[in-house]
Structure formats: C-alpha cells, structure tokens
Amino acid sequence: MTATNPPDRPSPPAPPASAASDNAAPRRPLLNRRLAEFGTTIFAEMSALAVRTGAINLGQGFPDTDGPEEVREAAVRALRDGRGNQYPPGPGVPELRTAIADHQLKRYGLAYDPDTEVLVTAGATEAIAASLLALVEPGDEVIALEPYYDSYAASIALAGGTRVPVTLRPRDGAYHLDLDELRDAVTPRTRLILLNTPHNPTGTVLTREELAAVAALAVERDLLVVTDEVYEHLVFDGEHLPIASFPGMRERTVTIGSAGKTFSFTGWKVGWVTATPELVTTVKSAKQFLTYVSAGPFQYAVAEALRLPESYFDDLRDDLRTKRDLLSAGLAAAGFEVYRPAGTYFVTTDIRPLGESDGFAFCRALPERCGVVAVPNAVFYDHREQGAPFVRFAFCKRTEVLADAAARLKTLAG
Ligand SMILES: *Cc1c(COP(=O)(O)O)cnc(C)c1O
C-alpha cells in the first residue's frame, strides 16, 4: 500500500525567469523534490484571507486570549533573573524536564527519568520532525491517520519516507479508526505508526480498545510508535490514554507533548518528547541540528505551568466543552452536519446538507459570504476526494466571538 501524490496540492513557486541566453540549460526548480508538493500551508493562506477580509478566523487553531497570568509572569521573572537568556542545556532545562516527568507519572503512571528520558523541543512540531528525521530511512513506510496534521506529511517527506494513510471515517456523528484497515496497511517496509490522539482535525479520541489493538499490532510487527498527544488535556468525552502505557509499548513509543495548546501560549513553542534513553538519544541526534535549543526563559515558565493546580486543567476543559457546544449548535442551526469532537478544539463539519461539495471553494468564498474563515479538511488528506466535503472550525475563541460567528453562519441557512 503506497501513497500516491494527490493531484491538487498547491503548486510550488515557479522558478525565477532565467536572464541567460536562449541556449542556456533550463534552470532546475529552486525547491527540492521532497518539498515541492507542499506549497504554502493552508493556515497561512486562510489566516491571510481573514486579515484581508476582516472575517472571524476560525481557521487556524490558536486561542484569542493568552494563558494564565501567573505563567506569563513566570516567563517575565525568568527573563529578568537571567534564566534561559543564553543557550539552555541541549535536552532542556532541568526544572522543565523534571516537571514533564512528574506530569507523566502523576497523570498516567508513566515513570521517565528526567535526565535520560525527556527531551525539550521547539514545540511539538520540532519533536515530530526530529523523530521522523532520526528514525526513518529513505524508503521506509510511515503509517499516519488520515486526515493528518499537515506537518506530518512534510516531515515524512523530508525524512525520505513514504506516508501510508489510514483513513478515519465518519459514522454515527463521529470519526472512527478501522482497525482492519490499519492492520492491512502494515508491510515489511513499515517503520512506524504516527499516532495522534486526541486527533486534529476530527476531534476523535482513541478508545482503550482501539489503543490496545494498535499496541498489539505494533508489538506483533515490531513497529515503533510516534504519538502526538498535544491535546491530552482537551478531552470532553471519554479520557486520554497514552499509548506508551499499554503492554510492550513503553520501549517502542516516542510520546510528544506541548505547552502551546494546554496553556494557551502557542507562540512560545515549548514541546517535549518522553521515551527510552535510546529513543531520546536518537531523536536528539536530529533535534540538535534543527534548533539545538530554544525558548530558554519560557522553559522555566512552562515548568511552573505544569504544576498548576488541577482546577486549572479542569477549568480549561470545561470552558472549551461549553465553547464546543456553542459553536456546534451554531453550525447545526446553519445547516451543517456536525461531527461532535470528543477532544481538541476543532469541530469538523459536512457541507453537503448546505448543497455544497467542494470544501476548498466553500472556504475560499465563506469570508465574503458571511465573514467567517474555516479550513477545508481536504488539505489533510492524500485522497483529497475523501476529504472534499468536510470543513474544520476552531472553537478556541472568546464566547462572544463564537456567538458572533454562529450568528453570521446562520445567514447561510437562508
Ligand atoms: C498545534 C499542533 C501541533 C504543533 O504544536 P507546537 O507545540 O505548536 O509545535 C502538533 N500536532 C498537532 C496535532 C497540533 O494540532
């Protein structure tokens, strides 16, 4: 099972016109073949559209209010006290590594040694890139749940790997993983499964049974698992279970976390990896040459954030659950079919009840039609036709903004 290039990726930038004479050899494209299919990320395009049209931006997933004041103050204090203003240690500052290890132990009973089994990265994005660059050989297959977060495809491509999508399918108002399809996707060339739960963009939270089946498959076929758990604290129905906690998984799992979504500081780019010493060392081999280190003072602040009282995490989740319900109700009233997300701060909708079928065209027109920006889920698919009628809205925005967006969307119902 091998992925094919989707036909309608945005085109790479054209090479500059050659100033040379007619008999000069044609210039080769500037952008290398590994990245050529990716073009500009849809988030940049849609956020620019939001700015240009003054529309409410429910496209890109960033909160419109900052995280806790005491965490912001902790960053200011670190800056003033001269902590982290120079290169922090390669694996991350010890305070943060200890806080991450304590977090994994307290929440999930997963014990990691802060000195050898924790690595701080420039957001989850670098953790994903470094993991794939370090673990994947050219020609290796990487299984990813489709629709997938857009950096996965680019990172797999940079590593020279081949992505093998396993498609989550909508059924009974939510998206589900087909375990037989996953099993069939494994070949002798499969290197790893790239997991994401809670899942962006569908809001799916993999269940204990599904994770147990993925774990059993990984053990049986001796696969590594890289798991993106940046939405671990944003689960509204059910619970988040790290796959590293399943039998036989701790030694084969790279778990990725991030402060961005949990503490509403997406600009700080503090992420992390927890894994065995061998896996952490391997990921660090790539990470050290990507950024080496980053976010010095913010690392101290995130160490404090991870120790916030339980009420912080409960309030964050409860607030977002209310916002999920508010936006979902608005979308349903506007005529969309809504797939209720169990986690994350995104809701996926089907636009076919509105008489539409092309999510790209729909999202490009939506700011003019009603002053709202959303993202077409097709960009998260290799098989774009499968994602064509689906559109994603973010609800990590102030209540009045969501209410305004819902009122604007209502005009679509006519
Ligand atoms: C936002 C997001 C990331 C990126 O996290 P950063 O810490 O900002 O790099 C990674 N994975 C998923 C699924 C995301 O939604």
Coordinates of C-alpha atoms and ligand atoms in Angstrom, one line a residue:
M1 CA 0.0 0.0 0.0
T2 CA 1.8 3.1 -1.2
A3 CA 0.6 6.7 -1.1
T4 CA 0.4 8.5 -4.4
N5 CA 0.8 12.2 -4.8
P6 CA -2.5 13.9 -4.6
P7 CA -3.4 15.7 -7.9
D8 CA -4.3 19.0 -6.4
R9 CA -1.7 20.1 -4.0
P10 CA -0.8 23.7 -4.4
S11 CA 1.9 24.3 -6.9
P12 CA 5.4 25.1 -5.8
P13 CA 6.6 28.6 -6.6
A14 CA 7.7 29.0 -10.2
P15 CA 11.5 29.2 -10.7
P16 CA 12.7 32.7 -11.4
A17 CA 12.9 33.6 -15.1
S18 CA 16.4 33.0 -16.4
A19 CA 18.3 36.0 -17.6
A20 CA 20.6 33.8 -19.6
S21 CA 20.6 33.5 -23.3
D22 CA 18.4 31.0 -25.3
N23 CA 21.0 28.3 -25.4
A24 CA 21.4 28.2 -21.6
A25 CA 20.3 24.9 -20.0
P26 CA 16.9 25.2 -18.3
R27 CA 17.1 26.1 -14.7
R28 CA 16.1 23.4 -12.3
P29 CA 13.4 24.4 -9.8
L30 CA 14.8 26.0 -6.6
L31 CA 12.6 24.0 -4.3
N32 CA 13.7 20.4 -3.9
R33 CA 11.6 17.5 -4.9
R34 CA 10.9 16.4 -1.3
L35 CA 9.1 19.6 -0.5
A36 CA 7.7 20.6 -3.9
E37 CA 4.3 19.1 -3.4
F38 CA 3.5 21.1 -0.3
G39 CA 3.3 24.7 -1.3
T40 CA 2.2 27.2 1.4
T41 CA 0.4 25.8 4.4
I42 CA -3.3 26.3 4.3
F43 CA -3.3 28.1 7.7
A44 CA -1.1 30.9 6.3
E45 CA -3.4 31.2 3.3
M46 CA -6.6 31.2 5.3
S47 CA -5.3 33.5 8.1
A48 CA -4.2 36.0 5.4
L49 CA -7.7 35.8 3.9
A50 CA -9.2 36.5 7.4
V51 CA -6.9 39.6 7.8
R52 CA -7.7 40.8 4.3
T53 CA -11.5 40.4 4.6
G54 CA -11.8 41.3 8.3
A55 CA -13.6 37.9 8.8
I56 CA -13.7 36.0 12.1
N57 CA -10.8 33.5 11.9
L58 CA -11.9 30.0 12.9
G59 CA -9.4 28.5 10.6
Q60 CA -6.1 28.4 12.4
G61 CA -6.2 26.8 15.9
F62 CA -4.8 29.5 18.2
P63 CA -6.6 30.9 21.2
D64 CA -7.6 34.6 21.1
T65 CA -6.8 35.0 24.8
D66 CA -3.4 34.3 26.4
G67 CA -2.9 31.7 29.1
P68 CA -2.7 32.2 32.9
E69 CA -1.3 35.4 34.1
E70 CA 1.0 33.7 36.7
V71 CA 2.6 31.7 33.9
R72 CA 3.2 34.8 31.9
E73 CA 4.7 36.4 35.0
A74 CA 6.9 33.4 35.4
A75 CA 8.3 34.0 32.0
V76 CA 8.9 37.7 32.8
R77 CA 10.6 36.6 36.0
A78 CA 12.9 34.2 34.2
L79 CA 13.9 36.8 31.7
R80 CA 14.6 39.4 34.4
D81 CA 16.5 36.9 36.6
G82 CA 18.7 36.0 33.6
R83 CA 17.4 32.4 33.5
G84 CA 17.4 30.9 30.0
N85 CA 18.6 34.1 28.2
Q86 CA 21.7 32.2 27.0
Y87 CA 21.6 28.7 25.3
P88 CA 19.9 26.4 27.7
P89 CA 21.1 22.8 28.0
G90 CA 20.5 20.7 24.9
P91 CA 17.9 18.3 26.5
G92 CA 16.1 21.3 28.1
V93 CA 16.4 23.0 31.5
P94 CA 16.4 20.5 34.4
E95 CA 13.4 22.2 36.1
L96 CA 11.2 21.6 33.0
R97 CA 12.4 18.1 32.4
T98 CA 11.6 17.2 36.0
A99 CA 8.1 18.8 35.7
I100 CA 7.4 16.9 32.5
A101 CA 8.5 13.6 34.1
D102 CA 6.3 14.4 37.2
H103 CA 3.4 15.2 34.9
Q104 CA 3.7 11.8 33.1
L105 CA 4.0 10.0 36.4
K106 CA 1.2 11.7 38.2
R107 CA -1.3 11.6 35.3
Y108 CA -0.6 8.3 33.7
G109 CA 1.7 6.3 36.0
L110 CA 4.5 6.5 33.4
A111 CA 7.9 6.9 35.0
Y112 CA 10.5 8.7 33.0
D113 CA 14.0 9.7 34.1
P114 CA 14.2 13.5 33.6
D115 CA 17.9 13.2 32.8
T116 CA 17.8 10.5 30.1
E117 CA 14.2 10.0 29.1
V118 CA 12.9 13.6 28.5
L119 CA 13.8 16.0 25.7
V120 CA 12.5 19.5 25.4
T121 CA 11.9 20.7 21.8
A122 CA 10.8 23.8 19.9
G123 CA 7.2 22.9 20.1
A124 CA 5.6 19.6 19.1
T125 CA 6.4 20.5 15.5
E126 CA 10.2 20.1 16.0
A127 CA 9.6 16.9 18.1
I128 CA 7.7 15.4 15.2
A129 CA 10.3 16.5 12.6
A130 CA 13.2 15.3 14.7
S131 CA 11.6 12.0 15.5
L132 CA 10.9 11.3 11.8
L133 CA 14.3 12.6 10.6
A134 CA 16.1 10.4 13.1
L135 CA 14.0 7.2 12.9
V136 CA 13.0 6.9 9.2
E137 CA 15.3 5.7 6.5
P138 CA 14.6 6.7 2.9
G139 CA 12.0 4.1 1.6
D140 CA 10.6 3.3 5.0
E141 CA 6.8 3.5 5.2
V142 CA 5.2 5.6 7.9
I143 CA 1.5 5.0 8.7
A144 CA -0.4 8.1 9.6
L145 CA -4.1 8.5 10.5
E146 CA -5.8 10.5 7.7
P147 CA -6.9 13.3 7.8
Y148 CA -3.5 14.2 9.3
Y149 CA -1.9 17.3 10.8
D150 CA -0.1 18.9 7.9
S151 CA 3.4 18.9 9.3
Y152 CA 3.4 15.1 9.4
A153 CA 3.3 14.8 5.6
A154 CA 6.1 17.3 5.2
S155 CA 8.3 15.7 7.9
I156 CA 7.9 12.2 6.5
A157 CA 8.8 13.6 3.1
L158 CA 11.9 15.4 4.5
A159 CA 13.0 12.1 6.0
G160 CA 12.6 10.4 2.6
G161 CA 9.9 8.2 4.0
T162 CA 6.7 7.1 2.3
R163 CA 3.4 8.0 4.0
V164 CA 0.8 5.4 4.2
P165 CA -2.5 7.0 5.2
V166 CA -5.1 5.0 7.2
T167 CA -8.4 6.9 6.9
L168 CA -10.6 7.7 9.8
R169 CA -14.2 7.5 8.6
P170 CA -17.3 9.4 9.7
R171 CA -20.0 7.1 11.1
D172 CA -22.8 7.9 13.6
G173 CA -21.8 11.5 14.1
A174 CA -18.1 10.9 14.8
Y175 CA -14.9 9.6 13.1
H176 CA -13.6 6.1 13.7
L177 CA -10.4 4.2 13.1
D178 CA -10.9 1.0 11.1
L179 CA -8.5 -1.5 12.8
D180 CA -8.6 -3.9 9.9
E181 CA -7.5 -1.2 7.6
L182 CA -4.7 -0.3 9.9
R183 CA -3.6 -3.9 10.1
D184 CA -3.7 -4.2 6.3
A185 CA -1.5 -1.1 5.9
V186 CA 1.4 -2.7 7.7
T187 CA 4.0 -4.1 5.3
P188 CA 7.6 -5.4 5.7
R189 CA 8.7 -1.8 5.0
T190 CA 6.6 -0.2 7.7
R191 CA 8.9 1.6 10.2
L192 CA 6.5 3.3 12.4
I193 CA 2.9 4.3 13.2
L194 CA 2.5 8.0 13.6
L195 CA -0.5 8.3 16.0
N196 CA -2.4 11.4 17.1
T197 CA -4.9 11.3 19.9
P198 CA -6.9 13.4 20.6
H199 CA -7.0 13.8 16.9
N200 CA -6.7 17.0 14.9
P201 CA -8.8 17.8 12.8
T202 CA -11.6 15.2 13.6
G203 CA -11.7 15.5 17.4
T204 CA -11.6 11.8 17.7
V205 CA -10.2 10.4 21.0
L206 CA -9.0 6.9 20.5
T207 CA -10.6 4.5 23.0
R208 CA -8.9 2.0 25.3
E209 CA -9.9 -0.9 22.9
E210 CA -8.6 0.9 19.8
L211 CA -5.3 1.8 21.5
A212 CA -4.9 -1.8 22.8
A213 CA -5.4 -3.0 19.3
V214 CA -2.8 -0.5 17.9
A215 CA -0.4 -1.5 20.6
A216 CA -0.8 -5.2 20.0
L217 CA -0.2 -4.7 16.3
A218 CA 2.9 -2.6 17.0
V219 CA 4.3 -5.3 19.3
E220 CA 3.4 -8.1 16.9
R221 CA 5.0 -6.4 13.9
D222 CA 7.8 -4.8 15.9
L223 CA 7.0 -1.3 14.9
L224 CA 7.8 2.0 16.6
V225 CA 5.0 4.4 17.5
V226 CA 5.4 8.2 17.5
T227 CA 2.4 9.6 19.2
D228 CA 1.3 13.2 19.1
E229 CA -0.6 14.0 22.3
V230 CA -0.6 17.8 22.3
Y231 CA -4.4 17.8 23.1
E232 CA -4.1 15.4 26.0
H233 CA -5.8 17.9 28.4
L234 CA -8.6 18.8 26.0
V235 CA -10.8 15.8 26.3
F236 CA -14.6 16.4 26.8
D237 CA -16.0 12.9 26.4
G238 CA -14.1 9.8 27.5
E239 CA -10.4 10.0 28.6
H240 CA -7.0 10.5 27.2
L241 CA -4.8 7.3 27.4
P242 CA -1.2 7.5 26.3
I243 CA -0.3 4.5 24.2
A244 CA 3.0 4.3 26.0
S245 CA 1.1 2.9 29.0
F246 CA -0.1 -0.2 27.1
P247 CA 1.8 -3.5 27.5
G248 CA 5.0 -3.7 25.5
M249 CA 4.7 -0.1 24.4
R250 CA 6.9 1.9 26.7
E251 CA 10.1 0.7 25.0
R252 CA 8.8 1.4 21.4
T253 CA 6.9 4.7 21.8
V254 CA 8.0 8.3 21.4
T255 CA 5.4 10.4 23.2
I256 CA 5.1 14.1 22.1
G257 CA 3.6 16.8 24.2
S258 CA 3.4 20.6 24.1
A259 CA 2.6 23.6 26.2
G260 CA 1.1 25.5 23.3
K261 CA -2.4 24.0 23.4
T262 CA -2.5 23.2 27.2
F263 CA -1.6 26.6 28.4
S264 CA -2.7 28.8 25.5
F265 CA 0.7 30.1 24.7
T266 CA 1.1 28.8 21.1
G267 CA 3.8 31.4 20.3
W268 CA 6.2 30.1 23.0
K269 CA 6.9 26.8 21.1
V270 CA 7.8 24.7 24.0
G271 CA 7.3 21.0 23.3
W272 CA 8.8 17.7 24.5
V273 CA 9.5 14.1 24.0
T274 CA 9.3 11.3 26.5
A275 CA 10.8 7.9 25.6
T276 CA 13.5 5.4 26.5
P277 CA 17.1 6.7 26.7
E278 CA 17.9 5.1 23.3
L279 CA 15.0 6.7 21.6
V280 CA 15.6 10.1 23.2
T281 CA 19.2 10.0 22.2
T282 CA 18.2 9.1 18.7
V283 CA 15.6 11.9 18.4
K284 CA 18.2 14.3 19.9
S285 CA 20.6 13.4 17.1
A286 CA 18.3 15.2 14.7
K287 CA 17.0 17.9 17.1
Q288 CA 20.4 19.2 17.9
F289 CA 21.0 20.3 14.3
L290 CA 17.5 21.7 13.8
T291 CA 17.3 24.3 16.5
Y292 CA 19.9 23.0 19.0
V293 CA 17.9 24.7 21.8
S294 CA 15.1 27.2 22.0
A295 CA 12.7 29.2 24.3
G296 CA 15.1 29.4 27.3
P297 CA 13.0 31.6 29.6
F298 CA 9.8 30.1 28.5
Q299 CA 11.0 26.7 29.6
Y300 CA 11.1 27.9 33.2
A301 CA 7.6 29.3 32.9
V302 CA 6.3 26.0 31.4
A303 CA 7.9 24.1 34.3
E304 CA 5.7 26.2 36.6
A305 CA 2.6 25.8 34.4
L306 CA 2.8 22.0 34.5
R307 CA 2.5 22.3 38.3
L308 CA -0.7 24.5 38.2
P309 CA -3.4 23.1 40.4
E310 CA -5.8 20.6 39.0
S311 CA -8.5 23.3 38.8
Y312 CA -6.7 25.0 36.0
F313 CA -6.8 21.9 33.8
D314 CA -10.5 21.3 34.8
D315 CA -11.5 24.8 34.0
L316 CA -9.7 24.8 30.6
R317 CA -11.5 21.7 29.6
D318 CA -14.9 22.8 30.9
D319 CA -14.6 26.1 29.2
L320 CA -13.7 24.5 25.9
R321 CA -16.5 22.0 26.3
T322 CA -19.0 24.9 26.6
K323 CA -17.5 26.5 23.5
R324 CA -17.6 23.3 21.6
D325 CA -21.3 23.0 22.4
L326 CA -21.9 26.7 21.5
L327 CA -20.2 26.5 18.1
S328 CA -21.6 23.0 17.3
A329 CA -25.1 24.2 17.9
G330 CA -24.5 27.3 15.7
L331 CA -23.1 25.2 12.9
A332 CA -26.0 22.7 13.1
A333 CA -28.5 25.7 13.1
A334 CA -26.7 27.0 10.0
G335 CA -27.3 23.7 8.2
F336 CA -24.0 21.9 8.6
E337 CA -23.8 18.3 9.6
V338 CA -21.6 18.4 12.7
Y339 CA -19.2 15.6 13.9
R340 CA -19.1 16.1 17.6
P341 CA -15.5 16.2 18.7
A342 CA -14.6 14.2 21.9
G343 CA -11.4 16.2 22.2
T344 CA -9.2 19.0 20.7
Y345 CA -10.6 22.5 20.0
F346 CA -11.7 21.7 16.4
V347 CA -15.1 20.7 15.0
T348 CA -15.4 19.0 11.6
T349 CA -18.5 19.5 9.6
D350 CA -20.0 18.2 6.4
I351 CA -21.1 20.9 4.0
R352 CA -23.3 18.7 1.8
P353 CA -26.5 19.5 3.6
L354 CA -25.9 23.1 2.5
G355 CA -25.9 21.9 -1.1
E356 CA -22.1 22.2 -1.3
S357 CA -19.5 19.6 -2.0
D358 CA -16.1 21.3 -2.5
G359 CA -14.6 22.4 0.8
F360 CA -11.9 24.4 -0.9
A361 CA -14.3 26.5 -2.9
F362 CA -16.6 26.8 0.1
C363 CA -13.8 28.1 2.4
R364 CA -12.4 30.5 -0.1
A365 CA -15.9 32.0 -0.5
L366 CA -17.0 31.9 3.1
P367 CA -15.4 35.2 4.2
E368 CA -17.3 37.1 1.5
R369 CA -20.5 35.2 2.1
C370 CA -20.7 35.6 5.8
G371 CA -17.5 36.9 7.4
V372 CA -16.1 33.6 8.8
V373 CA -12.9 31.7 7.9
A374 CA -12.6 27.9 8.1
V375 CA -10.2 25.3 6.8
P376 CA -11.0 22.7 4.1
N377 CA -10.2 19.2 5.6
A378 CA -9.1 18.0 2.1
V379 CA -5.7 19.5 2.8
F380 CA -5.3 16.9 5.5
Y381 CA -5.8 14.0 3.0
D382 CA -3.8 12.2 0.4
H383 CA -7.0 11.0 -1.1
R384 CA -8.4 14.5 -1.4
E385 CA -11.7 13.4 -2.8
Q386 CA -12.4 11.7 0.5
G387 CA -12.0 14.9 2.4
A388 CA -13.7 17.2 -0.1
P389 CA -17.0 17.9 1.6
F390 CA -15.5 18.4 5.1
V391 CA -14.6 21.7 6.7
R392 CA -13.0 22.4 10.1
F393 CA -13.8 25.2 12.5
A394 CA -11.7 26.1 15.6
F395 CA -13.6 27.0 18.8
C396 CA -10.6 28.2 21.0
K397 CA -12.0 31.7 20.8
R398 CA -13.9 34.0 23.2
T399 CA -17.5 33.2 23.8
E400 CA -18.7 36.5 22.2
V401 CA -16.6 35.8 19.1
L402 CA -18.1 32.3 18.7
A403 CA -21.6 33.7 19.3
D404 CA -20.9 36.3 16.6
A405 CA -19.6 33.6 14.2
A406 CA -22.7 31.5 14.9
A407 CA -24.9 34.4 14.0
R408 CA -23.0 35.1 10.8
L409 CA -23.1 31.4 9.8
K410 CA -26.8 31.3 10.4
T411 CA -27.3 33.5 7.3
L412 CA -26.2 30.5 5.2
A413 CA -29.4 28.8 6.2
G414 CA -31.2 31.4 4.2
Ligands
LIG1 C1 -0.8 22.5 17.1 C2 -0.4 21.1 16.8 C3 1.0 20.8 16.8 C4 2.1 21.8 17.0 O1 2.4 22.0 18.3 P1 3.5 23.1 18.6 O2 3.9 22.8 20.0 O3 2.9 24.5 18.4 O4 4.6 22.9 17.7 C5 1.3 19.4 16.7 N1 0.4 18.5 16.5 C6 -0.9 18.8 16.4 C7 -1.9 17.7 16.1 C8 -1.4 20.1 16.5 O5 -2.6 20.4 16.4

